Amino acid sequence: MTKAMPYDTLLYSVENAVATLTLNRPQTLNAFNDVMIREATEAFKQAARDASVRAIVLTGAGRGFSSGQDLADTQSRGEGFSIAEHLRQGYHRLIKQMIKTEKPILGAINGVAAGAGCGVALACDFRVASEKASFMLAFSRIGLIPDSGLNWMLPRLIGYARAYRMALTAEKVPAATALEWGLVNAVAPEAEFAATVQGWATQFASGATRAFGLTKRGMYRSFDMDLDEALDYEAHLQDIAARSDDFKEGVRAFLEKRPAQFKGQ
Ligand code: LHQ
């Protein structure tokens, strides 16, 4: 069944337990204006709440994933515009909503992911890049520092040396290098990109998705924990996972030597 949601700057649909959220301002390579930041936050919230959704795909319409902040929109705000408030009220809510959504978010990186668009790409849990995709910290070109969580996320993903280099040079890191650096999980040729994304999304949505969500929580929380705390928290999450029907089904299926039929419950 397909469920469509009306948004001005996004396409949103649900099919076979996968919600697909497409950033849809292709004339700007999907630059974020206020509406798109708010609608993307709302769409992730919607997907998080919808029990029929077990995995989420985020992608961009046209040839870009996202070019980051809409700079024409920023310029039109004039002198009194507070970037800090814009970040706090906008991107921070979006990034935090993505991280607290306890379902796998698959970033289908179809083209360039620049500036805050790169931040949003990295807030996904798994990234498949098209061969045409690239990642770019465009900020230094306009005299800014990385934002939308990039200073936190990027060194964790690829180490400080590469992260700082990306920030200073604002070079476009192509998909192949992104794969080598661990910035993406897979790269697919253009002709196979859609099928590759669909394959991973179907695999995630038919897995033990309650456990996938708890795993996401456990890994993110571990960033602020020492080993003792992390072990203790892991035991707590495992208790929750072990009460799921999926755990019972998983063990039964193993003993009966058949594939498990997970329901995400
Ligand atoms: C755009 C944009 C764009 C508007 C392409 N805005 N129109 C947060 C808080 C507040 C303030 C500031 O920032 C932030 C966070 C940030 O995200 S800062 C970083 C903002 N992003 C950038 O600086 C990237 C700007 N874009 C580019 O450098 C290039 O467009 C890239 C390298 C992404 C792609 O280059 P091309 O493939 O050569 O495409 P293009 O430049 O020709 O762009 C296509 C169209 O999209 C073009 O419009 P046009 O009418 O000429 O066809 C661009 O003006 C428009 N566009 N990015 N961010």
mmCIF file of C-alpha atoms in Angstrom, residues 23 26 28-32 59-68 108-119 121 129-138 141 170-175:
data_model
loop_
_atom_site.group_PDB
_atom_site.id
_atom_site.type_symbol
_atom_site.label_atom_id
_atom_site.label_comp_id
_atom_site.label_asym_id
_atom_site.label_seq_id
_atom_site.Cartn_x
_atom_site.Cartn_y
_atom_site.Cartn_z
ATOM 1 C CA LEU A 23 13.985 16.542 -1.018
ATOM 2 C CA PRO A 26 15.749 20.406 -7.783
ATOM 3 C CA THR A 28 18.543 24.693 -6.434
ATOM 4 C CA LEU A 29 19.993 21.164 -6.102
ATOM 5 C CA ASN A 30 17.617 20.816 -3.138
ATOM 6 C CA ALA A 31 18.889 23.740 -1.081
ATOM 7 C CA PHE A 32 17.218 23.983 2.327
ATOM 8 C CA THR A 59 17.137 11.115 -1.261
ATOM 9 C CA GLY A 60 17.075 14.166 -3.532
ATOM 10 C CA ALA A 61 15.097 14.960 -6.679
ATOM 11 C CA GLY A 62 17.077 15.765 -9.822
ATOM 12 C CA ARG A 63 20.867 15.730 -10.033
ATOM 13 C CA GLY A 64 21.700 16.838 -6.468
ATOM 14 C CA PHE A 65 21.155 15.344 -3.009
ATOM 15 C CA SER A 66 21.246 18.756 -1.311
ATOM 16 C CA SER A 67 23.352 21.892 -1.771
ATOM 17 C CA GLY A 68 22.840 22.909 1.881
ATOM 18 C CA ALA A 108 20.398 7.443 -1.035
ATOM 19 C CA ILE A 109 23.006 9.992 -2.053
ATOM 20 C CA ASN A 110 22.133 10.605 -5.683
ATOM 21 C CA GLY A 111 24.343 13.662 -6.284
ATOM 22 C CA VAL A 112 26.260 16.391 -4.508
ATOM 23 C CA ALA A 113 25.750 16.727 -0.726
ATOM 24 C CA ALA A 114 27.172 20.134 0.209
ATOM 25 C CA GLY A 115 27.192 22.222 3.381
ATOM 26 C CA ALA A 116 24.246 21.436 5.625
ATOM 27 C CA GLY A 117 23.187 18.931 2.941
ATOM 28 C CA CYS A 118 26.323 16.977 3.854
ATOM 29 C CA GLY A 119 25.349 17.240 7.541
ATOM 30 C CA ALA A 121 23.502 13.013 4.676
ATOM 31 C CA ALA A 129 26.096 6.750 -3.079
ATOM 32 C CA SER A 130 25.590 6.926 -6.801
ATOM 33 C CA GLU A 131 28.863 7.070 -8.745
ATOM 34 C CA LYS A 132 27.835 10.669 -9.525
ATOM 35 C CA ALA A 133 27.577 11.656 -5.846
ATOM 36 C CA SER A 134 30.060 13.787 -3.947
ATOM 37 C CA PHE A 135 30.466 15.270 -0.473
ATOM 38 C CA MET A 136 31.616 18.798 0.107
ATOM 39 C CA LEU A 137 32.045 21.028 3.140
ATOM 40 C CA ALA A 138 31.254 24.188 1.202
ATOM 41 C CA ARG A 141 34.249 29.045 0.635
ATOM 42 C CA ALA A 170 35.974 22.525 0.536
ATOM 43 C CA GLU A 171 37.012 20.010 -2.096
ATOM 44 C CA LYS A 172 34.372 17.756 -3.617
ATOM 45 C CA VAL A 173 35.065 14.261 -2.275
ATOM 46 C CA PRO A 174 33.894 11.872 -5.003
ATOM 47 C CA ALA A 175 31.913 8.707 -4.256
#
